Amino acid sequence: MRACSLQDGRVSRPWNFHPLRGERITLDLLRDDDLDALHAMQSDPEVCRYLLYEPRSREKVTEVLARDAAATRLAGKDDYIQPAIRDEHGAFVGTMYLTLASVDDRTAEIGWILAPHAQGKGYATEAARLLLELSFGELGMHRVFAELDPRNAASVAICTRLGMRHEGHFVEHMWLKGEWTDTGHYAILEREWAATRADRRGE
Ligand SMILES: CC(C)(COP(=O)(O)OP(=O)(O)OC[C@H]1O[C@@H](n2cnc3c(N)ncnc32)[C@H](O)[C@@H]1OP(=O)(O)O)[C@@H](O)C(=O)NCCC(=O)NCCS
C-alpha cells in the first residue's frame, strides 16, 4: 500500500466546501430552493440523453438534492461534491461534480450538466476550469479525468477546450439504456494544467 494521503503534506488536508468564484459563474452548494430548476434539468430527456440515468421524477430529485447538498467534505476515496453552477445573477444554471477517484494516486473525476437555456455560453467550461484549479491547487491532485459518451460532441468539446488528452475509447463496454454504449476517457495532469494556465496568461 502506498503511503500518500490527503494529510501527507503534498496534498492539502481534508477539504471542506467553500464557494468557488469565476468571472461569470459561481460554484455553490445546492439549496432546497434549487429543487424546481434541478428537477426541470434532471427530468429533461435531452439533458439525460448521454447521462448514466434516465429522466428523474421530482421525488428522486428531492432525494438527490438532499444527498448532494450534504456532500461538503473531500477526504477519502469516492468522496464527492456536486455544486450548483450559478450565473452572474445567482440563478441556478446547472451542476458540476468532482469525485476523489483515488487518494493514493491523487486522481479526481469531473463532470458537468447545464440546463438547456444556459448552454452555448461557456458556463460549463468556466466551471470546469474552477474545478481544475481546485483539483491541482488546494486538493493537490496529480491527474483529473472525465468520462463521456463519445457521441456527446458538446462534452467532448469541453474536454478539448480544457486541454484534456483523449486517452481511451472503450468500445461497447457498457449496457446502458437498451444499447451497448462506448465510453471516451479524457485526462489532464497537474503539469499540463500549469502549462495551459501559463499559455492563457501569455507567459
Ligand atoms: C455538455 C454540456 C454541459 C455542454 O454545454 P455547452 O454549453 O456546449 O458548454 P459550455 O458551457 O462550455 O459552452 C461552450 C459553448 O458556448 C459558446 N460561448 C458563447 N459565449 C461564450 C463565452 N462568453 N465564453 C465562452 N464560450 C462561449 C462557445 O463558443 C461554445 O459553443 P460551441 O461549442 O458551439 O463553440 C451540455 O451540452 C449539457 O449539459 N448536456 C447535457 C448533460 C451532459 O451530457 N453532460 C455531460 C455528461 S459527460
PDB file of C-alpha atoms in Angstrom, residues 12-22 25-30 68-74 80-86 96 98 127 130-131 133-135 137-140:
ATOM      1  CA  SER A  12      -3.855  19.610   1.456  1.00  0.00           C
ATOM      2  CA  ARG A  13      -5.960  18.443   4.392  1.00  0.00           C
ATOM      3  CA  PRO A  14      -9.484  17.126   4.137  1.00  0.00           C
ATOM      4  CA  TRP A  15     -11.192  19.861   2.154  1.00  0.00           C
ATOM      5  CA  ASN A  16     -14.411  21.450   3.348  1.00  0.00           C
ATOM      6  CA  PHE A  17     -16.641  23.053   0.753  1.00  0.00           C
ATOM      7  CA  HIS A  18     -16.411  26.756   0.080  1.00  0.00           C
ATOM      8  CA  PRO A  19     -17.876  28.574  -2.939  1.00  0.00           C
ATOM      9  CA  LEU A  20     -15.621  28.879  -5.987  1.00  0.00           C
ATOM     10  CA  ARG A  21     -15.978  32.139  -7.893  1.00  0.00           C
ATOM     11  CA  GLY A  22     -15.201  32.575 -11.587  1.00  0.00           C
ATOM     12  CA  ILE A  25     -20.267  31.962 -12.584  1.00  0.00           C
ATOM     13  CA  THR A  26     -20.015  30.682  -9.024  1.00  0.00           C
ATOM     14  CA  LEU A  27     -19.993  27.089  -7.790  1.00  0.00           C
ATOM     15  CA  ASP A  28     -22.009  26.901  -4.610  1.00  0.00           C
ATOM     16  CA  LEU A  29     -23.809  24.205  -2.643  1.00  0.00           C
ATOM     17  CA  LEU A  30     -27.238  23.127  -3.805  1.00  0.00           C
ATOM     18  CA  ASP A  68     -25.710  16.199  -2.774  1.00  0.00           C
ATOM     19  CA  ALA A  69     -26.247  19.334  -0.645  1.00  0.00           C
ATOM     20  CA  ALA A  70     -24.795  17.399   2.300  1.00  0.00           C
ATOM     21  CA  ALA A  71     -21.699  16.256   0.365  1.00  0.00           C
ATOM     22  CA  THR A  72     -19.365  19.002   1.591  1.00  0.00           C
ATOM     23  CA  ARG A  73     -16.120  17.256   2.529  1.00  0.00           C
ATOM     24  CA  LEU A  74     -13.373  15.698   0.415  1.00  0.00           C
ATOM     25  CA  TYR A  80     -17.575  13.941  -3.915  1.00  0.00           C
ATOM     26  CA  ILE A  81     -19.052  17.403  -4.302  1.00  0.00           C
ATOM     27  CA  GLN A  82     -21.896  18.255  -6.651  1.00  0.00           C
ATOM     28  CA  PRO A  83     -22.211  22.044  -6.535  1.00  0.00           C
ATOM     29  CA  ALA A  84     -24.718  24.207  -8.361  1.00  0.00           C
ATOM     30  CA  ILE A  85     -23.452  26.465 -11.126  1.00  0.00           C
ATOM     31  CA  ARG A  86     -24.937  29.942 -10.583  1.00  0.00           C
ATOM     32  CA  MET A  96     -20.785  20.172 -11.660  1.00  0.00           C
ATOM     33  CA  LEU A  98     -15.878  16.258  -8.628  1.00  0.00           C
ATOM     34  CA  ALA A 127     -16.997  25.915 -14.181  1.00  0.00           C
ATOM     35  CA  LEU A 130     -12.676  26.284 -11.477  1.00  0.00           C
ATOM     36  CA  LEU A 131     -12.709  22.581 -10.582  1.00  0.00           C
ATOM     37  CA  GLU A 133      -7.875  24.973 -10.310  1.00  0.00           C
ATOM     38  CA  LEU A 134      -9.302  23.463  -7.123  1.00  0.00           C
ATOM     39  CA  SER A 135      -8.042  19.988  -8.006  1.00  0.00           C
ATOM     40  CA  GLY A 137      -4.395  23.764  -6.203  1.00  0.00           C
ATOM     41  CA  GLU A 138      -5.987  23.190  -2.819  1.00  0.00           C
ATOM     42  CA  LEU A 139      -6.615  19.469  -3.361  1.00  0.00           C
ATOM     43  CA  GLY A 140      -3.143  18.716  -4.691  1.00  0.00           C
TER      44      GLY A 140
END
